[in-house]
Amino acid sequence: MVTVMTERPLQEPTLLLITALADAPRHGYALIQEVAAISGGRVRLRAGTLYGALDRLLGQGIVRVEREEVVDSRLRRTYALTDAGYEVLAAEADRLRTTAREAERRIGLGRPGPALRPARDGAGA
Amino acid sequence: MTGTRSGSTEGRSPRPGGVVRLYPAAYRRQHGAEIAATLADIADAEGRWAVRRETAAVTGHALRMRTGLDSARPAGRALAGLIPYVVAVAASLSAALLAVWPLEPQAWDGERTYTPLAYAPWLAVLGCLIAGRWTGARISAAGALAGAAGSVPLAFWSGGQEGLSQNLPTLLGLAVAATAVLAAPPDLPPTAPRARRNATLTALALGVPLLVASTTVFQAVAGPGIVESARPEPVRVLLQFAPLVLAFPAALGLARSRHGGAVAAVVIVAACALMYEYGLLASVPYGAGMLIGKVAFLTGLAALLIRLALRLRGTREHPGTS
């Protein structure tokens, strides 16, 4: 059961985390690396923050455990998005897209572009 | 992208996974090996300094798990939601105390001692929070905690036992506020525009009157025919203003939270008990108890009414759901 409040925007660590899980299931360290890559190195999830967020997202039904395996004598638990998780991410992406589109529209209205500048030597426009 | 290893052994920490012993036993059985493996991956790829930072973060998570303040539990989420208000209140009080500290004491003020080391970091905490720099806010909160702890012996050294007893409640309050900022779940940082706006508005609504009132000199009747100048003490002014400023966000927060109805009912009963106790006392100089009781009563009542209104609206918009 999904108990997350989708009416409010997701917080950045949560958004980055579920974005990192959207294309493929990943384990803990891969998630840390992927979040850093998605954010262009701006956000570096600490292990404590990562597992705190994963616990919450597991409880909310947004993330599930895909599989467990032992690699080089280290336990790897791989996480994946649930259907509800994909819905939450799609809703957030839609919200961000709407805001970005509106921002671009208003930038176009407010800032005089090349088409609005007076033509020189009778050229342009 | 998957976890790649450099193969370097230079950064290997002696026991990068030893910190998982701090977790509660049940959680450790379920996740301990996995967290230790992640720490080992970080040690292999990024070196021992990275492991030290990660170990501190895992220690924080383990302590949050032990105290029930992780983001998976309601208490942790509630704490994360309260942080903008905690910071706004602590910073407003600290700003007022800093403003009063260099002023000459008035005749009726007596010997008051101040501990600016404990106040100054709070301005940085608020500034960082408003700027969306949550890591900076946490580092500043650590400075505030250290400042409060360091101010205890300084207060005793500069003001003796009286100086210590004057400052201790304020220093403890600021230390608790700093601990709350550090204990809040880091995966729910108050960096969203709404949280930053709430912190800004609360700090303005509380800080401006607190600064003005704390630096204003008034004439007080000290005895028959004796009038002396005095200045209100910032902590007492805070106790009068804070309930008024925080009542509305508290009512809204209670109305929207899952167990808000039950909490509001408890608040109303506690407020009635407080008002009854203060009603029995004939005169309490500077006593804020009655005010706090009245505001808490009205806040609880408002929370119940808002909750009822939200439920009625929900029923109207979605007739099939309860």
Short mmCIF file of C-alpha atoms in Angstrom, two decimals:
data_model
loop_
_atom_site.label_atom_id
_atom_site.label_comp_id
_atom_site.label_asym_id
_atom_site.label_seq_id
_atom_site.Cartn_x
_atom_site.Cartn_y
_atom_site.Cartn_z
CA MET A 1 0.00 0.00 0.00
CA VAL A 2 1.36 3.39 -0.98
CA THR A 3 1.08 5.92 1.80
CA VAL A 4 3.28 8.61 0.31
CA MET A 5 1.68 12.03 -0.11
CA THR A 6 1.86 12.58 -3.84
CA GLU A 7 0.19 16.01 -3.60
CA ARG A 8 3.46 17.48 -2.35
CA PRO A 9 6.65 17.55 -4.41
CA LEU A 10 9.15 14.81 -3.53
CA GLN A 11 12.21 15.91 -1.65
CA GLU A 12 15.42 15.89 -3.66
CA PRO A 13 17.13 12.82 -2.11
CA THR A 14 13.94 10.80 -2.60
CA LEU A 15 13.46 11.98 -6.17
CA LEU A 16 17.06 11.21 -7.09
CA LEU A 17 16.88 7.80 -5.44
CA ILE A 18 13.77 6.62 -7.24
CA THR A 19 15.06 8.12 -10.49
CA ALA A 20 18.21 6.03 -10.05
CA LEU A 21 16.03 2.92 -9.72
CA ALA A 22 13.78 3.68 -12.67
CA ASP A 23 15.85 2.11 -15.46
CA ALA A 24 17.32 -0.86 -13.60
CA PRO A 25 17.43 -2.47 -10.14
CA ARG A 26 20.51 -1.43 -8.14
CA HIS A 27 22.29 -2.28 -4.89
CA GLY A 28 23.43 0.17 -2.19
CA TYR A 29 26.78 1.40 -3.51
CA ALA A 30 25.55 1.47 -7.12
CA LEU A 31 22.69 3.71 -5.95
CA ILE A 32 25.12 6.10 -4.25
CA GLN A 33 27.15 6.33 -7.47
CA GLU A 34 24.10 6.68 -9.67
CA VAL A 35 22.60 9.50 -7.57
CA ALA A 36 25.92 11.35 -7.80
CA ALA A 37 25.94 10.86 -11.59
CA ILE A 38 22.32 11.98 -12.06
CA SER A 39 22.88 15.13 -10.01
CA GLY A 40 26.14 15.92 -11.75
CA GLY A 41 28.08 15.30 -8.54
CA ARG A 42 26.06 17.88 -6.60
CA VAL A 43 24.33 15.34 -4.32
CA ARG A 44 26.38 12.63 -2.62
CA LEU A 45 24.10 10.34 -0.62
CA ARG A 46 25.76 9.05 2.53
CA ALA A 47 25.20 5.40 3.41
CA GLY A 48 23.19 6.37 6.50
CA THR A 49 20.97 8.65 4.45
CA LEU A 50 20.57 6.03 1.72
CA TYR A 51 19.43 3.25 4.06
CA GLY A 52 17.16 5.63 5.99
CA ALA A 53 15.47 6.61 2.73
CA LEU A 54 15.28 3.00 1.49
CA ASP A 55 13.60 1.90 4.75
CA ARG A 56 10.99 4.64 4.34
CA LEU A 57 10.39 3.89 0.65
CA LEU A 58 10.10 0.14 1.37
CA GLY A 59 7.52 0.92 4.05
CA GLN A 60 5.62 3.16 1.66
CA GLY A 61 5.54 0.48 -1.03
CA ILE A 62 7.52 2.58 -3.52
CA VAL A 63 10.58 0.32 -3.55
CA ARG A 64 10.90 -3.44 -3.25
CA VAL A 65 13.80 -5.83 -2.76
CA GLU A 66 14.53 -7.40 -6.16
CA ARG A 67 17.06 -10.03 -5.10
CA GLU A 68 19.82 -10.89 -2.65
CA GLU A 69 23.13 -12.42 -3.62
CA VAL A 70 26.61 -12.80 -2.19
CA VAL A 71 29.34 -11.33 -4.41
CA ASP A 72 32.98 -11.53 -3.27
CA SER A 73 31.68 -12.62 0.16
CA ARG A 74 29.66 -9.41 0.40
CA LEU A 75 25.87 -9.43 0.66
CA ARG A 76 24.27 -7.44 -2.14
CA ARG A 77 20.60 -6.60 -1.79
CA THR A 78 19.26 -5.18 -5.01
CA TYR A 79 16.33 -2.77 -4.97
CA ALA A 80 13.78 -1.99 -7.67
CA LEU A 81 10.79 0.31 -8.08
CA THR A 82 7.30 -1.12 -7.58
CA ASP A 83 4.42 -0.23 -9.89
CA ALA A 84 3.37 2.36 -7.34
CA GLY A 85 6.92 3.70 -7.36
CA TYR A 86 6.79 4.17 -11.13
CA GLU A 87 3.47 6.01 -10.71
CA VAL A 88 4.93 8.32 -8.08
CA LEU A 89 7.97 9.06 -10.27
CA ALA A 90 5.80 9.63 -13.35
CA ALA A 91 3.58 12.05 -11.41
CA GLU A 92 6.63 13.95 -10.15
CA ALA A 93 8.17 14.07 -13.63
CA ASP A 94 4.88 15.41 -14.98
CA ARG A 95 4.80 18.08 -12.28
CA LEU A 96 8.38 19.12 -13.00
CA ARG A 97 7.72 19.14 -16.78
CA THR A 98 4.66 21.38 -16.34
CA THR A 99 6.63 23.82 -14.19
CA ALA A 100 9.57 23.85 -16.61
CA ARG A 101 7.30 24.40 -19.61
CA GLU A 102 5.58 27.31 -17.87
CA ALA A 103 8.94 28.78 -16.87
CA GLU A 104 10.18 28.63 -20.47
CA ARG A 105 6.96 30.20 -21.74
CA ARG A 106 7.26 33.09 -19.31
CA ILE A 107 10.95 33.57 -20.07
CA GLY A 108 9.94 33.87 -23.72
CA LEU A 109 7.31 36.47 -22.85
CA GLY A 110 9.43 38.50 -20.46
CA ARG A 111 12.82 38.58 -22.20
CA PRO A 112 12.97 40.25 -25.59
CA GLY A 113 14.27 37.65 -28.01
CA PRO A 114 15.93 38.24 -31.40
CA ALA A 115 12.53 38.45 -33.11
CA LEU A 116 11.47 41.37 -30.90
CA ARG A 117 14.65 43.41 -31.34
CA PRO A 118 14.52 46.23 -33.87
CA ALA A 119 15.87 45.11 -37.24
CA ARG A 120 19.08 46.72 -38.44
CA ASP A 121 19.69 47.68 -42.07
CA GLY A 122 16.33 46.34 -42.97
CA ALA A 123 17.39 42.76 -42.35
CA GLY A 124 16.08 40.13 -39.97
CA ALA A 125 12.75 40.03 -38.15
CA MET B 1 26.15 2.12 -13.52
CA THR B 2 27.26 -0.57 -11.15
CA GLY B 3 29.68 -0.56 -8.30
CA THR B 4 33.17 -0.43 -9.75
CA ARG B 5 36.26 -1.08 -7.70
CA SER B 6 39.62 0.47 -8.13
CA GLY B 7 41.25 -2.52 -6.56
CA SER B 8 43.26 -0.24 -4.31
CA THR B 9 43.89 -1.52 -0.82
CA GLU B 10 45.38 1.76 0.41
CA GLY B 11 42.00 3.01 1.58
CA ARG B 12 40.97 -0.16 3.39
CA SER B 13 39.67 0.68 6.81
CA PRO B 14 40.43 -1.93 9.47
CA ARG B 15 36.77 -2.83 10.02
CA PRO B 16 34.52 -0.63 7.90
CA GLY B 17 31.46 -2.65 8.88
CA GLY B 18 32.07 -2.64 12.63
CA VAL B 19 29.78 0.35 13.04
CA VAL B 20 26.73 -1.77 12.18
CA ARG B 21 26.89 -3.14 15.72
CA LEU B 22 25.29 0.15 16.78
CA TYR B 23 22.02 -0.81 15.07
CA PRO B 24 19.20 -2.46 17.03
CA ALA B 25 19.61 -6.23 16.90
CA ALA B 26 16.59 -6.92 14.69
CA TYR B 27 17.60 -4.31 12.12
CA ARG B 28 21.22 -5.47 12.25
CA ARG B 29 20.18 -9.06 11.48
CA GLN B 30 18.18 -7.86 8.49
CA HIS B 31 20.46 -5.14 7.05
CA GLY B 32 23.79 -5.30 8.90
CA ALA B 33 25.65 -7.44 6.33
CA GLU B 34 24.30 -5.35 3.47
CA ILE B 35 25.36 -2.02 5.06
CA ALA B 36 28.78 -3.46 5.93
CA ALA B 37 29.15 -4.55 2.27
CA THR B 38 28.29 -1.04 1.07
CA LEU B 39 30.86 0.44 3.46
CA ALA B 40 33.42 -2.06 2.18
CA ASP B 41 32.62 -1.06 -1.43
CA ILE B 42 33.16 2.60 -0.49
CA ALA B 43 36.42 1.73 1.28
CA ASP B 44 37.71 -0.06 -1.82
CA ALA B 45 36.75 2.67 -4.25
CA GLU B 46 37.11 5.92 -2.34
CA GLY B 47 39.59 5.44 0.48
CA ARG B 48 39.65 5.75 4.23
CA TRP B 49 38.50 9.37 4.48
CA ALA B 50 35.32 8.53 2.63
CA VAL B 51 34.81 5.60 4.99
CA ARG B 52 35.17 7.86 8.02
CA ARG B 53 32.49 10.20 6.67
CA GLU B 54 30.25 7.24 5.84
CA THR B 55 30.84 5.69 9.25
CA ALA B 56 29.66 8.93 10.88
CA ALA B 57 26.55 8.90 8.67
CA VAL B 58 25.83 5.24 9.48
CA THR B 59 26.33 5.96 13.19
CA GLY B 60 23.74 8.74 12.89
CA HIS B 61 21.32 6.38 11.15
CA ALA B 62 21.86 3.72 13.82
CA LEU B 63 21.18 6.22 16.60
CA ARG B 64 18.04 7.41 14.81
CA MET B 65 16.90 3.78 14.54
CA ARG B 66 17.49 3.30 18.25
CA THR B 67 15.59 6.47 19.20
CA GLY B 68 12.75 5.99 16.70
CA LEU B 69 13.69 9.16 14.82
CA ASP B 70 14.42 7.60 11.42
CA SER B 71 12.32 8.78 8.50
CA ALA B 72 10.46 5.46 8.25
CA ARG B 73 8.68 6.21 11.52
CA PRO B 74 6.14 8.96 12.31
CA ALA B 75 8.31 10.54 15.04
CA GLY B 76 11.19 11.03 12.58
CA ARG B 77 8.92 12.51 9.95
CA ALA B 78 7.30 14.79 12.55
CA LEU B 79 10.74 15.96 13.70
CA ALA B 80 11.74 16.70 10.09
CA GLY B 81 8.58 18.79 9.69
CA LEU B 82 9.23 20.71 12.92
CA ILE B 83 12.82 21.71 12.10
CA PRO B 84 12.02 25.00 10.27
CA TYR B 85 10.11 26.18 13.35
CA VAL B 86 12.75 24.96 15.81
CA VAL B 87 15.43 26.86 13.89
CA ALA B 88 13.27 29.99 13.58
CA VAL B 89 12.51 30.08 17.32
CA ALA B 90 16.12 29.40 18.39
CA ALA B 91 17.52 31.93 15.92
CA SER B 92 15.01 34.63 16.91
CA LEU B 93 15.83 34.21 20.60
CA SER B 94 19.55 34.12 19.86
CA ALA B 95 19.33 37.32 17.77
CA ALA B 96 17.53 39.10 20.63
CA LEU B 97 20.06 37.87 23.21
CA LEU B 98 22.94 38.95 20.97
CA ALA B 99 21.34 42.39 20.54
CA VAL B 100 20.90 42.87 24.29
CA TRP B 101 24.33 41.52 25.26
CA PRO B 102 26.38 44.71 24.52
CA LEU B 103 23.73 47.10 25.95
CA GLU B 104 24.20 48.77 29.33
CA PRO B 105 22.00 47.11 31.97
CA GLN B 106 19.15 49.23 33.30
CA ALA B 107 18.57 49.98 36.99
CA TRP B 108 16.03 47.20 37.45
CA ASP B 109 17.79 44.63 35.31
CA GLY B 110 20.24 43.55 37.98
CA GLU B 111 23.36 41.67 36.99
CA ARG B 112 22.49 39.63 33.93
CA THR B 113 25.09 37.53 32.21
CA TYR B 114 24.99 36.52 28.55
CA THR B 115 26.75 33.78 26.62
CA PRO B 116 27.09 35.01 23.00
CA LEU B 117 29.09 31.92 21.99
CA ALA B 118 25.89 29.91 22.24
CA TYR B 119 23.75 32.43 20.30
CA ALA B 120 25.86 33.42 17.28
CA PRO B 121 25.84 30.04 15.44
CA TRP B 122 22.04 30.10 15.29
CA LEU B 123 22.11 33.02 12.86
CA ALA B 124 24.22 30.85 10.55
CA VAL B 125 21.83 27.88 11.01
CA LEU B 126 18.86 30.05 9.98
CA GLY B 127 20.76 31.66 7.10
CA CYS B 128 21.83 28.28 5.72
CA LEU B 129 18.32 26.82 6.08
CA ILE B 130 16.74 29.75 4.25
CA ALA B 131 19.40 29.51 1.53
CA GLY B 132 18.66 25.78 1.12
CA ARG B 133 22.13 24.80 2.38
CA TRP B 134 21.11 21.97 4.68
CA THR B 135 24.61 20.57 5.15
CA GLY B 136 25.79 24.05 6.18
CA ALA B 137 22.83 24.32 8.56
CA ARG B 138 23.77 21.01 10.19
CA ILE B 139 27.42 22.02 10.54
CA SER B 140 26.30 25.32 12.10
CA ALA B 141 23.96 23.41 14.43
CA ALA B 142 26.94 21.33 15.57
CA GLY B 143 28.66 24.67 16.27
CA ALA B 144 25.60 25.83 18.21
CA LEU B 145 25.66 22.64 20.30
CA ALA B 146 29.36 23.08 21.00
CA GLY B 147 28.76 26.76 21.80
CA ALA B 148 26.01 25.90 24.29
CA ALA B 149 28.14 23.21 25.94
CA GLY B 150 31.18 25.50 26.11
CA SER B 151 29.10 28.34 27.53
CA VAL B 152 28.17 26.41 30.67
CA PRO B 153 31.65 26.66 32.28
CA LEU B 154 32.04 30.18 30.86
CA ALA B 155 28.79 31.29 32.51
CA PHE B 156 30.00 29.86 35.82
CA TRP B 157 33.44 31.48 35.40
CA SER B 158 32.04 34.92 34.55
CA GLY B 159 28.94 35.00 36.73
CA GLY B 160 29.45 32.38 39.42
CA GLN B 161 26.58 30.22 40.59
CA GLU B 162 24.06 32.98 39.83
CA GLY B 163 25.38 33.40 36.29
CA LEU B 164 25.12 29.66 35.76
CA SER B 165 21.57 29.43 37.09
CA GLN B 166 20.55 32.43 34.96
CA ASN B 167 21.89 30.91 31.77
CA LEU B 168 21.42 27.19 32.23
CA PRO B 169 17.74 26.92 31.13
CA THR B 170 18.42 28.98 27.98
CA LEU B 171 21.59 27.04 27.17
CA LEU B 172 19.80 23.73 27.68
CA GLY B 173 16.97 24.88 25.41
CA LEU B 174 19.39 25.92 22.68
CA ALA B 175 21.31 22.65 23.08
CA VAL B 176 18.09 20.65 22.69
CA ALA B 177 17.20 22.66 19.58
CA ALA B 178 20.66 22.03 18.07
CA THR B 179 20.37 18.31 18.89
CA ALA B 180 16.98 18.22 17.16
CA VAL B 181 18.51 19.72 13.99
CA LEU B 182 21.31 17.13 14.06
CA ALA B 183 18.94 14.26 14.85
CA ALA B 184 16.43 15.02 12.09
CA PRO B 185 16.45 12.42 9.28
CA PRO B 186 18.89 13.63 6.59
CA ASP B 187 16.83 12.09 3.79
CA LEU B 188 14.00 14.54 4.56
CA PRO B 189 15.91 17.84 4.54
CA PRO B 190 13.85 21.03 4.99
CA THR B 191 15.07 22.42 1.68
CA ALA B 192 11.73 22.57 -0.13
CA PRO B 193 10.44 26.11 -0.80
CA ARG B 194 7.55 25.58 1.62
CA ALA B 195 9.86 24.69 4.54
CA ARG B 196 12.20 27.60 3.81
CA ARG B 197 9.27 30.00 3.51
CA ASN B 198 7.83 28.77 6.84
CA ALA B 199 11.21 29.27 8.53
CA THR B 200 11.53 32.77 7.09
CA LEU B 201 8.01 33.86 8.03
CA THR B 202 8.26 32.41 11.54
CA ALA B 203 11.65 34.03 12.11
CA LEU B 204 10.30 37.39 10.95
CA ALA B 205 7.04 37.12 12.92
CA LEU B 206 8.91 36.15 16.07
CA GLY B 207 12.29 37.78 15.65
CA VAL B 208 11.23 41.34 14.85
CA PRO B 209 8.93 41.85 17.87
CA LEU B 210 11.42 39.97 20.04
CA LEU B 211 14.27 42.27 18.98
CA VAL B 212 12.19 45.41 19.39
CA ALA B 213 10.75 44.40 22.77
CA SER B 214 14.08 43.17 24.15
CA THR B 215 15.90 46.41 23.31
CA THR B 216 13.14 48.78 24.48
CA VAL B 217 13.55 50.50 27.83
CA PHE B 218 10.39 51.04 29.89
CA GLN B 219 9.67 52.59 33.27
CA ALA B 220 8.75 50.12 35.99
CA VAL B 221 7.25 50.86 39.40
CA ALA B 222 9.77 49.36 41.80
CA GLY B 223 7.96 50.51 44.97
CA PRO B 224 5.79 53.31 46.36
CA GLY B 225 6.92 56.41 44.47
CA ILE B 226 9.96 54.65 42.99
CA VAL B 227 10.17 54.35 39.23
CA GLU B 228 13.11 52.60 37.64
CA SER B 229 14.03 51.94 34.06
CA ALA B 230 14.11 48.33 32.91
CA ARG B 231 14.36 46.23 29.79
CA PRO B 232 12.35 43.03 29.20
CA GLU B 233 14.36 39.84 29.32
CA PRO B 234 14.39 38.18 25.84
CA VAL B 235 13.52 34.70 27.17
CA ARG B 236 10.42 36.02 28.94
CA VAL B 237 9.40 37.95 25.82
CA LEU B 238 9.85 34.76 23.78
CA LEU B 239 7.54 32.84 26.12
CA GLN B 240 4.86 35.49 25.52
CA PHE B 241 5.25 35.79 21.75
CA ALA B 242 6.06 32.24 20.64
CA PRO B 243 2.66 30.69 21.51
CA LEU B 244 0.90 33.43 19.55
CA VAL B 245 3.12 33.07 16.47
CA LEU B 246 3.24 29.26 16.46
CA ALA B 247 -0.45 28.64 17.19
CA PHE B 248 -1.64 28.74 13.57
CA PRO B 249 1.07 26.49 12.02
CA ALA B 250 0.68 24.11 14.98
CA ALA B 251 -3.09 23.88 14.45
CA LEU B 252 -2.62 23.31 10.71
CA GLY B 253 0.07 20.68 11.27
CA LEU B 254 -2.04 18.84 13.85
CA ALA B 255 -5.11 18.93 11.60
CA ARG B 256 -3.20 17.36 8.71
CA SER B 257 -1.24 14.72 10.62
CA ARG B 258 -2.49 11.16 10.88
CA HIS B 259 -3.01 11.11 14.65
CA GLY B 260 -3.63 14.86 14.87
CA GLY B 261 -7.15 14.47 16.30
CA ALA B 262 -5.96 12.46 19.28
CA VAL B 263 -3.00 14.80 19.86
CA ALA B 264 -5.29 17.86 19.67
CA ALA B 265 -7.58 16.29 22.27
CA VAL B 266 -4.60 15.68 24.59
CA VAL B 267 -3.45 19.28 24.04
CA ILE B 268 -6.89 20.61 24.98
CA VAL B 269 -6.98 18.54 28.20
CA ALA B 270 -3.41 19.54 29.13
CA ALA B 271 -4.21 23.20 28.40
CA CYS B 272 -7.27 23.04 30.66
CA ALA B 273 -5.13 21.56 33.45
CA LEU B 274 -2.51 24.29 32.98
CA MET B 275 -5.12 27.06 33.02
CA TYR B 276 -6.76 25.56 36.12
CA GLU B 277 -3.40 25.46 37.93
CA TYR B 278 -2.55 29.04 36.96
CA GLY B 279 -6.11 30.14 37.81
CA LEU B 280 -5.51 29.05 41.41
CA LEU B 281 -2.47 31.30 41.73
CA ALA B 282 -3.37 34.87 42.60
CA SER B 283 -0.39 36.53 40.95
CA VAL B 284 2.51 35.19 38.90
CA PRO B 285 5.02 37.87 37.93
CA TYR B 286 5.83 37.57 34.22
CA GLY B 287 4.03 34.21 34.25
CA ALA B 288 3.37 32.98 30.73
CA GLY B 289 1.56 29.83 31.89
CA MET B 290 -1.96 31.20 31.54
CA LEU B 291 -1.22 32.61 28.09
CA ILE B 292 0.35 29.34 26.96
CA GLY B 293 -2.65 27.44 28.36
CA LYS B 294 -5.16 29.64 26.53
CA VAL B 295 -3.27 29.55 23.25
CA ALA B 296 -2.77 25.76 23.49
CA PHE B 297 -6.50 25.31 24.17
CA LEU B 298 -7.46 27.42 21.15
CA THR B 299 -4.81 25.69 19.00
CA GLY B 300 -6.17 22.24 19.86
CA LEU B 301 -9.72 23.42 19.19
CA ALA B 302 -8.71 24.99 15.86
CA ALA B 303 -6.91 21.78 14.86
CA LEU B 304 -10.07 19.74 15.49
CA LEU B 305 -12.20 22.21 13.51
CA ILE B 306 -9.77 22.33 10.56
CA ARG B 307 -9.58 18.53 10.60
CA LEU B 308 -13.36 18.31 10.51
CA ALA B 309 -13.52 20.85 7.66
CA LEU B 310 -10.89 18.92 5.67
CA ARG B 311 -12.76 15.67 6.20
CA LEU B 312 -16.07 17.23 5.10
CA ARG B 313 -14.41 18.66 1.99
CA GLY B 314 -12.84 15.27 1.23
CA THR B 315 -16.22 13.55 1.59
CA ARG B 316 -17.82 16.11 -0.73
CA GLU B 317 -15.11 15.75 -3.38
CA HIS B 318 -14.88 11.94 -3.13
CA PRO B 319 -18.33 10.75 -1.97
CA GLY B 320 -17.33 7.08 -2.18
CA THR B 321 -14.51 7.34 0.39
CA SER B 322 -14.79 7.96 4.09
#
